[in-house]
PDB file of C-alpha atoms in Angstrom:
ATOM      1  CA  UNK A   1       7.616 -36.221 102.335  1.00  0.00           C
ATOM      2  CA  UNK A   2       4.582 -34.756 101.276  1.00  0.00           C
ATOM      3  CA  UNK A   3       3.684 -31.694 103.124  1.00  0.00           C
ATOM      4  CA  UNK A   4       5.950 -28.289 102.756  1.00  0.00           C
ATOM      5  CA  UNK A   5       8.398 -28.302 105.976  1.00  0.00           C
ATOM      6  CA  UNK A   6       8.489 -24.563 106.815  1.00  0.00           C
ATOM      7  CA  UNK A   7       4.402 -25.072 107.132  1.00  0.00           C
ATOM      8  CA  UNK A   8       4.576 -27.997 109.247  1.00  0.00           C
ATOM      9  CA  UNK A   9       7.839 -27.347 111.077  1.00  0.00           C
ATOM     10  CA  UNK A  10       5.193 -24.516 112.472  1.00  0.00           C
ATOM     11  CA  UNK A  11       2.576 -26.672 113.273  1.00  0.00           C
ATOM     12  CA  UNK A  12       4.129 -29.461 114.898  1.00  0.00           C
ATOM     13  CA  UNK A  13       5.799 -26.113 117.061  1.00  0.00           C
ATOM     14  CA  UNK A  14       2.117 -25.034 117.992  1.00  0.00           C
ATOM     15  CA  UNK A  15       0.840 -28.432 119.447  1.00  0.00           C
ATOM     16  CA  UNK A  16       3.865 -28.164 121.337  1.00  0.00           C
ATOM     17  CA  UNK A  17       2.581 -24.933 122.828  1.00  0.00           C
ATOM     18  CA  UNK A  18      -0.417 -26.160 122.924  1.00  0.00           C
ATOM     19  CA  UNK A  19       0.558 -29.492 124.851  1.00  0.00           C
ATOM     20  CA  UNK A  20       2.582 -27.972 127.244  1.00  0.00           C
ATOM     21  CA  UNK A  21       5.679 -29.042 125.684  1.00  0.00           C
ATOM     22  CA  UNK A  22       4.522 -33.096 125.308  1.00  0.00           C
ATOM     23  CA  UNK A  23       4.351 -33.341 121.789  1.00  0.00           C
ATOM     24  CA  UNK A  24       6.303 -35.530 119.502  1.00  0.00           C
ATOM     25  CA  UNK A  25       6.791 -36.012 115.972  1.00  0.00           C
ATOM     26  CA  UNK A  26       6.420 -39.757 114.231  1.00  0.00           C
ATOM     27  CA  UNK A  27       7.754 -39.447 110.550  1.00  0.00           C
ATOM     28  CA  UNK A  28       7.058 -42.381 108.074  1.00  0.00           C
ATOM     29  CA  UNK A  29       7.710 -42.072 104.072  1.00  0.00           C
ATOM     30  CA  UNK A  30       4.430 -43.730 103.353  1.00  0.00           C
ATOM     31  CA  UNK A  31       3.533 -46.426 100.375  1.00  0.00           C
ATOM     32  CA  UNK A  32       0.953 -46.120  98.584  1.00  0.00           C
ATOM     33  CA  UNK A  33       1.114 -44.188  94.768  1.00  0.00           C
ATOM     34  CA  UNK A  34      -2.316 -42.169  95.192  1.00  0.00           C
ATOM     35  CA  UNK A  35      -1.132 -40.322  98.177  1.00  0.00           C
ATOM     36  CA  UNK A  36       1.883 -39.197  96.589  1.00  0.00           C
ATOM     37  CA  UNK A  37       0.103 -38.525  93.627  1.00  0.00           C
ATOM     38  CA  UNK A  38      -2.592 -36.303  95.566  1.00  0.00           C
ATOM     39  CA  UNK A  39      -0.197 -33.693  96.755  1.00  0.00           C
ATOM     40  CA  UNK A  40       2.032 -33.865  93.511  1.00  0.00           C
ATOM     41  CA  UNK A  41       4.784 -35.765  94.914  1.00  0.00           C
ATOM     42  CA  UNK A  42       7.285 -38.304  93.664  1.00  0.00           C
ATOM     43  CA  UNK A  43       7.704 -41.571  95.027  1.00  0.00           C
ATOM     44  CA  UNK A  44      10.867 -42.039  93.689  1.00  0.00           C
ATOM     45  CA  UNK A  45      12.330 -39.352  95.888  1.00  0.00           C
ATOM     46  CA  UNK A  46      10.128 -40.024  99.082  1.00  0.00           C
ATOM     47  CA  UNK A  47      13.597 -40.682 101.001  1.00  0.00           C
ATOM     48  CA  UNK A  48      15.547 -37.175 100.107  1.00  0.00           C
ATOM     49  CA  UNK A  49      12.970 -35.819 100.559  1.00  0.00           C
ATOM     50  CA  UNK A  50      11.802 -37.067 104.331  1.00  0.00           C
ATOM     51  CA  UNK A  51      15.459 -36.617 105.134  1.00  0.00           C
ATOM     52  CA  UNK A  52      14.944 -32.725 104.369  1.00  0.00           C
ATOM     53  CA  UNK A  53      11.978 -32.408 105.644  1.00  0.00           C
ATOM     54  CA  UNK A  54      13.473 -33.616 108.878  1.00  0.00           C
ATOM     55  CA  UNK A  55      16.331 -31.091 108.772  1.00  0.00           C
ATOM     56  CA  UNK A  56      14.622 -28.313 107.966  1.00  0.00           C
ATOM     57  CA  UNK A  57      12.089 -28.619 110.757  1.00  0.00           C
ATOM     58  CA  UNK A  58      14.535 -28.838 113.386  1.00  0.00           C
ATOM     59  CA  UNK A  59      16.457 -25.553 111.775  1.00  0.00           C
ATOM     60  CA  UNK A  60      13.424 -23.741 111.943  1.00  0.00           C
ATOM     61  CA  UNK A  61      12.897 -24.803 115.860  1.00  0.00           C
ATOM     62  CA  UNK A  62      15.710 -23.122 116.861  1.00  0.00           C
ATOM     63  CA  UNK A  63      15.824 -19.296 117.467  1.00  0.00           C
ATOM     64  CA  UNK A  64      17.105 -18.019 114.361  1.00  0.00           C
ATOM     65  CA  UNK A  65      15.712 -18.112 110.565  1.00  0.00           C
ATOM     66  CA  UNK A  66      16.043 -20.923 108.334  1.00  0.00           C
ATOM     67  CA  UNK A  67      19.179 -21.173 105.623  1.00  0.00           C
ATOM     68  CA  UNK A  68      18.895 -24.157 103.948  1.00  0.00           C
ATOM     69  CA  UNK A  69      19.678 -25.733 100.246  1.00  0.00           C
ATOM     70  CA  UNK A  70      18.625 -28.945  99.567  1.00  0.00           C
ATOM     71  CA  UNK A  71      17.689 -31.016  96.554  1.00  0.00           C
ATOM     72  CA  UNK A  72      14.448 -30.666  96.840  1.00  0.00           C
ATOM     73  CA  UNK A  73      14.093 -27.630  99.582  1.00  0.00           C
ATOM     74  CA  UNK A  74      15.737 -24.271  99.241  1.00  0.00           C
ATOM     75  CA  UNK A  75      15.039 -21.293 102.037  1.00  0.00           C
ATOM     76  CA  UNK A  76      16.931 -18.443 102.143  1.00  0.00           C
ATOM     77  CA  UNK A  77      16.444 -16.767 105.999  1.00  0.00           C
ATOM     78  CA  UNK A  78      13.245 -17.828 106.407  1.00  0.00           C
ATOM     79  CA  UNK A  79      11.647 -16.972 110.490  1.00  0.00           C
ATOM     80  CA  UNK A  80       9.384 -19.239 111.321  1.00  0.00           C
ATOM     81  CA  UNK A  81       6.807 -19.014 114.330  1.00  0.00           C
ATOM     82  CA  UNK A  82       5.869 -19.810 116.889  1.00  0.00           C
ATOM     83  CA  UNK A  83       8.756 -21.558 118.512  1.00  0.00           C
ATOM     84  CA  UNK A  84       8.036 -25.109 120.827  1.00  0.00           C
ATOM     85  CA  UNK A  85       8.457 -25.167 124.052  1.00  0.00           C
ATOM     86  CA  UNK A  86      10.633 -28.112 124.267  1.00  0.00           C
ATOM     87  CA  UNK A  87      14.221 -26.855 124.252  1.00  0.00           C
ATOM     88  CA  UNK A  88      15.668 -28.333 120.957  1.00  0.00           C
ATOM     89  CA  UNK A  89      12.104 -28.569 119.780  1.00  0.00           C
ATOM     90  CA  UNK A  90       9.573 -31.612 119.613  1.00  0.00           C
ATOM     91  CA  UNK A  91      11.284 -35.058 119.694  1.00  0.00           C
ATOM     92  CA  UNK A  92      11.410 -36.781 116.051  1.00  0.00           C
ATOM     93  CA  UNK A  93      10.751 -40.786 115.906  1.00  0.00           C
ATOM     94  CA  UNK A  94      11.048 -42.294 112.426  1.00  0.00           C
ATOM     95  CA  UNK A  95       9.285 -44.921 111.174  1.00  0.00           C
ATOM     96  CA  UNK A  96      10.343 -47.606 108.714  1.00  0.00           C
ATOM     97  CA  UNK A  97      11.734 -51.621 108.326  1.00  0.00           C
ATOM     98  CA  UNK A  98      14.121 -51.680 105.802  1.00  0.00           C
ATOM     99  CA  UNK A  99      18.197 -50.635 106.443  1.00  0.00           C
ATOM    100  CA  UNK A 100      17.806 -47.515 104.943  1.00  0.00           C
ATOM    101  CA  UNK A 101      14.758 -46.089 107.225  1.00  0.00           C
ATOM    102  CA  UNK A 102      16.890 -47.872 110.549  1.00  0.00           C
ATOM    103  CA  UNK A 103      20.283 -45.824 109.214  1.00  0.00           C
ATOM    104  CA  UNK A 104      17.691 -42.643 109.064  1.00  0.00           C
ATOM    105  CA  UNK A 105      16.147 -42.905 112.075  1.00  0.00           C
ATOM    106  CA  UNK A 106      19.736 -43.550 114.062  1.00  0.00           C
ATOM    107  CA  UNK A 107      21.586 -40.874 112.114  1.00  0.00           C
ATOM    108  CA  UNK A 108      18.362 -38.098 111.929  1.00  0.00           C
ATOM    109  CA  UNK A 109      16.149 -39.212 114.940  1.00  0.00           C
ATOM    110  CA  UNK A 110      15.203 -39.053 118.529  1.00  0.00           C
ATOM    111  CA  UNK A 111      13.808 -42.351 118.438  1.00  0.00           C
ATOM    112  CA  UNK A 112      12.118 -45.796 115.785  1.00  0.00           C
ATOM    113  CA  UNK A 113       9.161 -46.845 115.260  1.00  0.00           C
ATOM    114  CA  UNK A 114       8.320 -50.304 114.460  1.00  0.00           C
ATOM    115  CA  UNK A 115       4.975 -51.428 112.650  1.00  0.00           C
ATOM    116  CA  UNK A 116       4.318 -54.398 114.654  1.00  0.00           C
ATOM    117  CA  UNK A 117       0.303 -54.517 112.870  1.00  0.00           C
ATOM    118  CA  UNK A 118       1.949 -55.239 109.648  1.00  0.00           C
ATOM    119  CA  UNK A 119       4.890 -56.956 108.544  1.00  0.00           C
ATOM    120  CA  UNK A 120       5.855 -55.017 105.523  1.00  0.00           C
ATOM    121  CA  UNK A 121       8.664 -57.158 104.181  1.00  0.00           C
ATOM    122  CA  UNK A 122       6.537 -60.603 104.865  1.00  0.00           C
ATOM    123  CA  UNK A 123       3.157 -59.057 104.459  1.00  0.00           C
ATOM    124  CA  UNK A 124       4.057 -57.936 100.892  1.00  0.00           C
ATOM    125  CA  UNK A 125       4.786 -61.128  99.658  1.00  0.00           C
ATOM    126  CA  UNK A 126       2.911 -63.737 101.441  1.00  0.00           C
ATOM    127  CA  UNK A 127       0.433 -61.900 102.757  1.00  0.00           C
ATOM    128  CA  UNK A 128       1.160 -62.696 106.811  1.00  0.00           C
ATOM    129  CA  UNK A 129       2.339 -61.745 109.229  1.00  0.00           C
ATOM    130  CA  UNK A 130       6.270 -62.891 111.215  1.00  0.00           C
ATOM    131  CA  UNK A 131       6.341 -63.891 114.998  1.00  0.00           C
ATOM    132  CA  UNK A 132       6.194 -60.074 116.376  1.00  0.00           C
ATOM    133  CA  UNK A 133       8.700 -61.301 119.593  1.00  0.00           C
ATOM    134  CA  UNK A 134      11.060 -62.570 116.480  1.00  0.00           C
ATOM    135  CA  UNK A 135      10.278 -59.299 114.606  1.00  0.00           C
ATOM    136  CA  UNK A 136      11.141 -57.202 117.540  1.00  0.00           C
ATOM    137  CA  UNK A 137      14.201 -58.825 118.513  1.00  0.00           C
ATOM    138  CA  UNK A 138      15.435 -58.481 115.204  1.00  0.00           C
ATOM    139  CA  UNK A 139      14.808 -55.016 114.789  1.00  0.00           C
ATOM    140  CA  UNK A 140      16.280 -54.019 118.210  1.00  0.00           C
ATOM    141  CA  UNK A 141      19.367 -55.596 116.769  1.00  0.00           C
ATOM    142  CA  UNK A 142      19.483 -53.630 113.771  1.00  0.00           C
ATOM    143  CA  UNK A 143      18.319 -50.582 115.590  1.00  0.00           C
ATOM    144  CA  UNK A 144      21.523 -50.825 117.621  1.00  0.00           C
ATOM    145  CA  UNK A 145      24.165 -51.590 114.961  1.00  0.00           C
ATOM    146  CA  UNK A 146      22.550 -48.626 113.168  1.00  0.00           C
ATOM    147  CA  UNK A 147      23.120 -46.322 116.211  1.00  0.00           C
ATOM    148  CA  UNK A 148      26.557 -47.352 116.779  1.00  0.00           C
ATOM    149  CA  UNK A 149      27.452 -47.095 113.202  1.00  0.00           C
ATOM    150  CA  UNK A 150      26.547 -43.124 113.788  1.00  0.00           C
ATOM    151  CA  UNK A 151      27.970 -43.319 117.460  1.00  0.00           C
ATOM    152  CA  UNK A 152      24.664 -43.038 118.976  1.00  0.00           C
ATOM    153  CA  UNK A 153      23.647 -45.033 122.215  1.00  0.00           C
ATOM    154  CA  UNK A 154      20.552 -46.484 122.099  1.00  0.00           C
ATOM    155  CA  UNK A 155      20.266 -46.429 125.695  1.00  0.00           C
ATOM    156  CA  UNK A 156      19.671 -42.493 125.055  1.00  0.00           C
ATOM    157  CA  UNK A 157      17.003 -43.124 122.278  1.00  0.00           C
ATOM    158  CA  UNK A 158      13.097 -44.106 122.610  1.00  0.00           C
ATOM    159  CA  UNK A 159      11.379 -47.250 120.606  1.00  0.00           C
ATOM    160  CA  UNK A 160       8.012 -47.043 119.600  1.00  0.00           C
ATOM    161  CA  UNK A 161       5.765 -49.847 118.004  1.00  0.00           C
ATOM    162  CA  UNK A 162       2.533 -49.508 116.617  1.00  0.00           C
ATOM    163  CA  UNK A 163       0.119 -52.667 117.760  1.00  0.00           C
ATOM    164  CA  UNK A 164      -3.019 -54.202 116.876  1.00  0.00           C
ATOM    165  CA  UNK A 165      -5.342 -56.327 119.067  1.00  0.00           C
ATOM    166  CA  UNK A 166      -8.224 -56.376 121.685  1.00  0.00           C
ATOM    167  CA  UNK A 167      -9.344 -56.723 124.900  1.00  0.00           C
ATOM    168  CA  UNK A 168     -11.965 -58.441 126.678  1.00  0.00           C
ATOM    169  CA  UNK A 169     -12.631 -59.233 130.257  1.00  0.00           C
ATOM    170  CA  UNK A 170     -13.564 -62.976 129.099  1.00  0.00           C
ATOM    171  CA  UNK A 171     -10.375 -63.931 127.537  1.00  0.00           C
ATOM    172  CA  UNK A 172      -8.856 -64.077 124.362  1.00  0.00           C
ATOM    173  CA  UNK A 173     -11.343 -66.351 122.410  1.00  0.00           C
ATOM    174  CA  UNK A 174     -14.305 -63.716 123.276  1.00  0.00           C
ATOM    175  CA  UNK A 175     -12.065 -60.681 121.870  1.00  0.00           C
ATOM    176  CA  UNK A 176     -11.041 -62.599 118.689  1.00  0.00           C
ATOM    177  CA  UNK A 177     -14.479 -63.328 117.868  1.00  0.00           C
ATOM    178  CA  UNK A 178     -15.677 -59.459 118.420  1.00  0.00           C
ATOM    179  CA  UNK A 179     -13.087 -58.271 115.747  1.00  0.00           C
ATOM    180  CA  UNK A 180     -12.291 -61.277 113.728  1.00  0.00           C
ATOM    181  CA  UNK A 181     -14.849 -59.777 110.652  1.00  0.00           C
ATOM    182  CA  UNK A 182     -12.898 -56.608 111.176  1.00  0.00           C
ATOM    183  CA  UNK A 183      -9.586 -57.495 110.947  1.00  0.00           C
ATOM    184  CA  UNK A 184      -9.738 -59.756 107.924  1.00  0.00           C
ATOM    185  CA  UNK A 185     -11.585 -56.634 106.443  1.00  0.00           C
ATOM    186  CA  UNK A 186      -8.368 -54.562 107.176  1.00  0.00           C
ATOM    187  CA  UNK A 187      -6.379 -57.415 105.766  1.00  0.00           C
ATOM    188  CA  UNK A 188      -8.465 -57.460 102.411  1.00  0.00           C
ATOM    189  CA  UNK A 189      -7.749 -53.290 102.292  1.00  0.00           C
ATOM    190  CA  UNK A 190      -3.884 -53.433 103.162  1.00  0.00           C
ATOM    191  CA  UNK A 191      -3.677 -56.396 100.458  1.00  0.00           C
ATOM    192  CA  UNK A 192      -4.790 -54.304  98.000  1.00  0.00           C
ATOM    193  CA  UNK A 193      -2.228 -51.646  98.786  1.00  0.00           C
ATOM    194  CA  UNK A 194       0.456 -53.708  98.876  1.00  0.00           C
ATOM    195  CA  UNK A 195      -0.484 -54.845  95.795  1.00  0.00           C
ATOM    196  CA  UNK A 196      -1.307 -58.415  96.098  1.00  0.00           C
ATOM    197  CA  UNK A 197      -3.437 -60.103  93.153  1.00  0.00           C
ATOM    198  CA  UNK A 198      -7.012 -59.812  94.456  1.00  0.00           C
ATOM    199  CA  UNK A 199      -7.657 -63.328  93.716  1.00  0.00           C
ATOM    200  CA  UNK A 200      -4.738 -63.591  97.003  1.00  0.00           C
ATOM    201  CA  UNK A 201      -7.527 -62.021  99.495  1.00  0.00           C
ATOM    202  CA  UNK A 202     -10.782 -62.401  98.113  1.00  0.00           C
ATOM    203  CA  UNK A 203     -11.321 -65.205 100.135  1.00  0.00           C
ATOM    204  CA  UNK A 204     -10.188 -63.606 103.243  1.00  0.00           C
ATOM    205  CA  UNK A 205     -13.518 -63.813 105.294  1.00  0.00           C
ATOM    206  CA  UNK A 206     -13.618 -65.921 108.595  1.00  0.00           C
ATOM    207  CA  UNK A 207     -16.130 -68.192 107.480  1.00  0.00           C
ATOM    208  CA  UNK A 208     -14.238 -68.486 104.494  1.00  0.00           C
ATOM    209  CA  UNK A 209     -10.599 -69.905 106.052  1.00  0.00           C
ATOM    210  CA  UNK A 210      -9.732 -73.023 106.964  1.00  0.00           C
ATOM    211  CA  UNK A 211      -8.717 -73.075 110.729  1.00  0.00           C
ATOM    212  CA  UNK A 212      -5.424 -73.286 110.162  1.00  0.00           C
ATOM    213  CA  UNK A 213      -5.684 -69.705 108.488  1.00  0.00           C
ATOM    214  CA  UNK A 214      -7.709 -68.266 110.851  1.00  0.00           C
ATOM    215  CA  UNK A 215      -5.552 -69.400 114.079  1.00  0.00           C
ATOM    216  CA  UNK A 216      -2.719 -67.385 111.826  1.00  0.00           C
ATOM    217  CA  UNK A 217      -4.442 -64.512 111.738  1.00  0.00           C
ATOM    218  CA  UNK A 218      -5.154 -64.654 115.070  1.00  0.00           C
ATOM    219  CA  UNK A 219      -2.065 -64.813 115.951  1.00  0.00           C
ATOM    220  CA  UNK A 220      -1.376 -61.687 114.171  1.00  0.00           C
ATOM    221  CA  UNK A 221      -2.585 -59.389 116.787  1.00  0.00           C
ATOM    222  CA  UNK A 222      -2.544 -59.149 120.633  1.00  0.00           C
ATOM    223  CA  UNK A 223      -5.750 -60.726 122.111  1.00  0.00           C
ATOM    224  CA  UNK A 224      -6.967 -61.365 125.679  1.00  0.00           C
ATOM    225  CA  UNK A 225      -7.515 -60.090 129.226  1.00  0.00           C
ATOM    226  CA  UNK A 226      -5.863 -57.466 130.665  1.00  0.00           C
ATOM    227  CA  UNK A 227      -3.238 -59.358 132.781  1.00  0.00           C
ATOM    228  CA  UNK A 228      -2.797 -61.390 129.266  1.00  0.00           C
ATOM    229  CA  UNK A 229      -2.536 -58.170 127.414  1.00  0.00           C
ATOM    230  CA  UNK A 230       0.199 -56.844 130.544  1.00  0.00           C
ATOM    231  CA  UNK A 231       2.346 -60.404 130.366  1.00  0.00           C
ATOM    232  CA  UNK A 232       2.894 -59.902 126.890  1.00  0.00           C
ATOM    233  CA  UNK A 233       3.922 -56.629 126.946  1.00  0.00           C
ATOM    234  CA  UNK A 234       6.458 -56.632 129.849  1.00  0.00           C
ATOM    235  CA  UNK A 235       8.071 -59.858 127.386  1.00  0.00           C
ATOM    236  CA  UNK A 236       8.163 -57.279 124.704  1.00  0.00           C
ATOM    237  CA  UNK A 237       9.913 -54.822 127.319  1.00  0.00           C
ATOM    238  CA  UNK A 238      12.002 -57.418 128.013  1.00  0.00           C
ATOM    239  CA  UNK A 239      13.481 -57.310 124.527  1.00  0.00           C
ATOM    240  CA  UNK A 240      13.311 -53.559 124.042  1.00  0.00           C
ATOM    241  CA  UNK A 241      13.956 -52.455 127.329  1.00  0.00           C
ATOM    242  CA  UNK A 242      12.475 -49.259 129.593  1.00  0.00           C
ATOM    243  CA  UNK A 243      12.242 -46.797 126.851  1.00  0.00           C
ATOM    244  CA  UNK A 244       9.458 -48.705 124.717  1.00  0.00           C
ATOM    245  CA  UNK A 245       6.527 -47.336 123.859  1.00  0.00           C
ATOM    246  CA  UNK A 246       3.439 -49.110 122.663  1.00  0.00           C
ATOM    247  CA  UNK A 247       0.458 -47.191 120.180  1.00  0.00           C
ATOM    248  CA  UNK A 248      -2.200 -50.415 120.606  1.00  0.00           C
ATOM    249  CA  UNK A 249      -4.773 -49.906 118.102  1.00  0.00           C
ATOM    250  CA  UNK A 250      -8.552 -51.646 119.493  1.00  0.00           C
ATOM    251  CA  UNK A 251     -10.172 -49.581 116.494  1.00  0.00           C
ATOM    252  CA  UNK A 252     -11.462 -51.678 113.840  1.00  0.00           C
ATOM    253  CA  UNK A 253     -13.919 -50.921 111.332  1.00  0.00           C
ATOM    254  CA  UNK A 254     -17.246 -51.982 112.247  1.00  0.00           C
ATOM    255  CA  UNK A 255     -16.837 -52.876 115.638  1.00  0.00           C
ATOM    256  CA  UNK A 256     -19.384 -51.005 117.776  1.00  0.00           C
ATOM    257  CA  UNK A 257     -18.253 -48.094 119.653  1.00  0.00           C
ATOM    258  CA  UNK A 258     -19.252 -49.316 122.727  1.00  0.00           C
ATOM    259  CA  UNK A 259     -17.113 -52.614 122.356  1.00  0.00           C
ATOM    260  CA  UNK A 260     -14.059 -50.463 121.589  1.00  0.00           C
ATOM    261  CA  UNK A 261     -14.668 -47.463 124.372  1.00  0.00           C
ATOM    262  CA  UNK A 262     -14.615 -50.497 126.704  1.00  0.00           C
ATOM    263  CA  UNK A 263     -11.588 -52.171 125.107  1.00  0.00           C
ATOM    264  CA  UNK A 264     -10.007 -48.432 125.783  1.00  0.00           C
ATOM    265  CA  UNK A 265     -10.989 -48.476 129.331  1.00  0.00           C
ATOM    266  CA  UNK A 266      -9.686 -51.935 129.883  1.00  0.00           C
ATOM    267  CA  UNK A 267      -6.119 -50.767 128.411  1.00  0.00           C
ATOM    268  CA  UNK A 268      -6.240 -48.262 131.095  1.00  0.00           C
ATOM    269  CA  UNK A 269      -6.119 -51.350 133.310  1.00  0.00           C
ATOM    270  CA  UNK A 270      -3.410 -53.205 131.728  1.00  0.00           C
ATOM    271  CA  UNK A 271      -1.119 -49.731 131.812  1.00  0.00           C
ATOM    272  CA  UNK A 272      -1.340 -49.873 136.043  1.00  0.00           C
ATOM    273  CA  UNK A 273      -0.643 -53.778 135.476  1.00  0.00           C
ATOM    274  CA  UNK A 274       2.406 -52.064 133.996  1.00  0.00           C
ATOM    275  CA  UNK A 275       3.155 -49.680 135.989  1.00  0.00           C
ATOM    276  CA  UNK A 276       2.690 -51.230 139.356  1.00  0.00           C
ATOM    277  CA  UNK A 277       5.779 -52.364 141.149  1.00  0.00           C
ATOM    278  CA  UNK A 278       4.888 -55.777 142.484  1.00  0.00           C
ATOM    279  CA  UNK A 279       3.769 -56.939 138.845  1.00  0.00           C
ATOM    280  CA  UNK A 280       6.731 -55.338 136.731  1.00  0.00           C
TER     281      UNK A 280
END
């Protein structure tokens, strides 16, 4: 909700001319008070306000101006340029966990995406993390009532999950113990955005946790080989089915850049796991 949608509407329209007509649009209210507060926007109305934004971007895709009155948005024949090359413009995947962002996505989107780094509703309040096959599952389900509440199939529509994890050639122990530091370092940040007392996460080091903590954390993210990495994500495809797509984060801060550009290069590996036909 933050950005003006005439502006970005025009944007997102040039890096679809600019990607050859492969570009697509992920849409997420957001959370946290200082970002709202940095562009002069209200949280309270972050959903109205998304919802427009949506609406009025794919007006201004098509080939004739803009005419829209909103509650928060008003244009009155309004061209915008350039125009995407995609025929009813860019593709838009919302983001979100609770019923209303599901409703949104199935009644205003192209496609969901699913946090499955952090488990907002659990995360919030404990601190960790669900099952992420128990997660998906779940939201799959409610993804689907949604869409047939708007008499949508979602056999025509595309899920998307963000992921966190890494890779190495020597198994999952080896690839916990290069980001272990680093990932309980995002966990102390995202507590503090969610709110959580610090006194919840100041002990949130590695050498810090009891085992039983750390083998939770662990299991928090997607760790291993490639052909670990590849079973685990046809089980999530098994759940989701052919249209999922997966954004797997290896990008942690402080982890050498040579660790992650070969955690990269080893995804590339687990994609033709993926793709080839005696393995699917």
């Amino acid at each position: 909700p933050l950005p003006n949608p005439i502006r970005l509407a025009g944007e997102c329209a040039l890096l679809d001319v600019l990607s050859h007509g492969r570009f697509t649009v992920g849409v997420g209210l957001g959370y946290r008070d200082v970002e709202y507060a940095g562009c002069n926007v209200r949280r309270a109305v972050r959903a109205p306000m998304t919802e427009e934004l949506v609406q009025v971007r794919k007006l201004a895709w098509k080939d004739k101006p803009v005419t829209f009155k909103g509650r928060h948005w008003t244009f009155e024949n309004v061209d915008v340029y350039p125009k995407p090359l995609q025929k009813d413009g860019p593709p838009v995947w919302i983001a979100g966990y609770v019923d209303a962002s599901v409703d949104r996505a199935a009644r205003l989107g192209d496609g969901f995406i699913m946090d499955g780094g952090t488990d907002s509703k659990s995360f919030g309040a404990s601190g960790y993390n669900r099952d992420i096959y128990w997660r998906v599952q779940d939201m799959v389900d409610r993804y689907k009532a949604a869409l047939a509440k708007h008499g949508k199939r979602y056999e025509d529509q595309e899920f998307a999950m963000t992921m966190g994890g890494f890779i190495s050639e020597r198994g999952a122990d080896d690839a916990w113990d290069q980001v272990k530091e680093s990932y309980m370092f995002t966990r102390r940040t995202y507590g503090s955005w969610y709110g959580l007392p610090p006194a919840e996460y100041a002990d949130w080091y590695p050498d810090k946790m009891t085992e039983e903590e750390l083998s939770a954390r662990r299991s928090e993210i997607m760790l291993g080989t490639p052909e670990e990495l590849a079973d685990n994500l046809r089980r999530l495809r098994s759940i989701v089915g052919e249209r999922l797509h997966v954004m797997f984060r290896v990008k942690y801060p402080g982890v050498p850049h040579d660790r992650v550009s070969k955690a990269i290069r080893l995804l590339g590996q687990v994609r033709d796991l993926l793709q080839d036909p005696v393995n699917v």
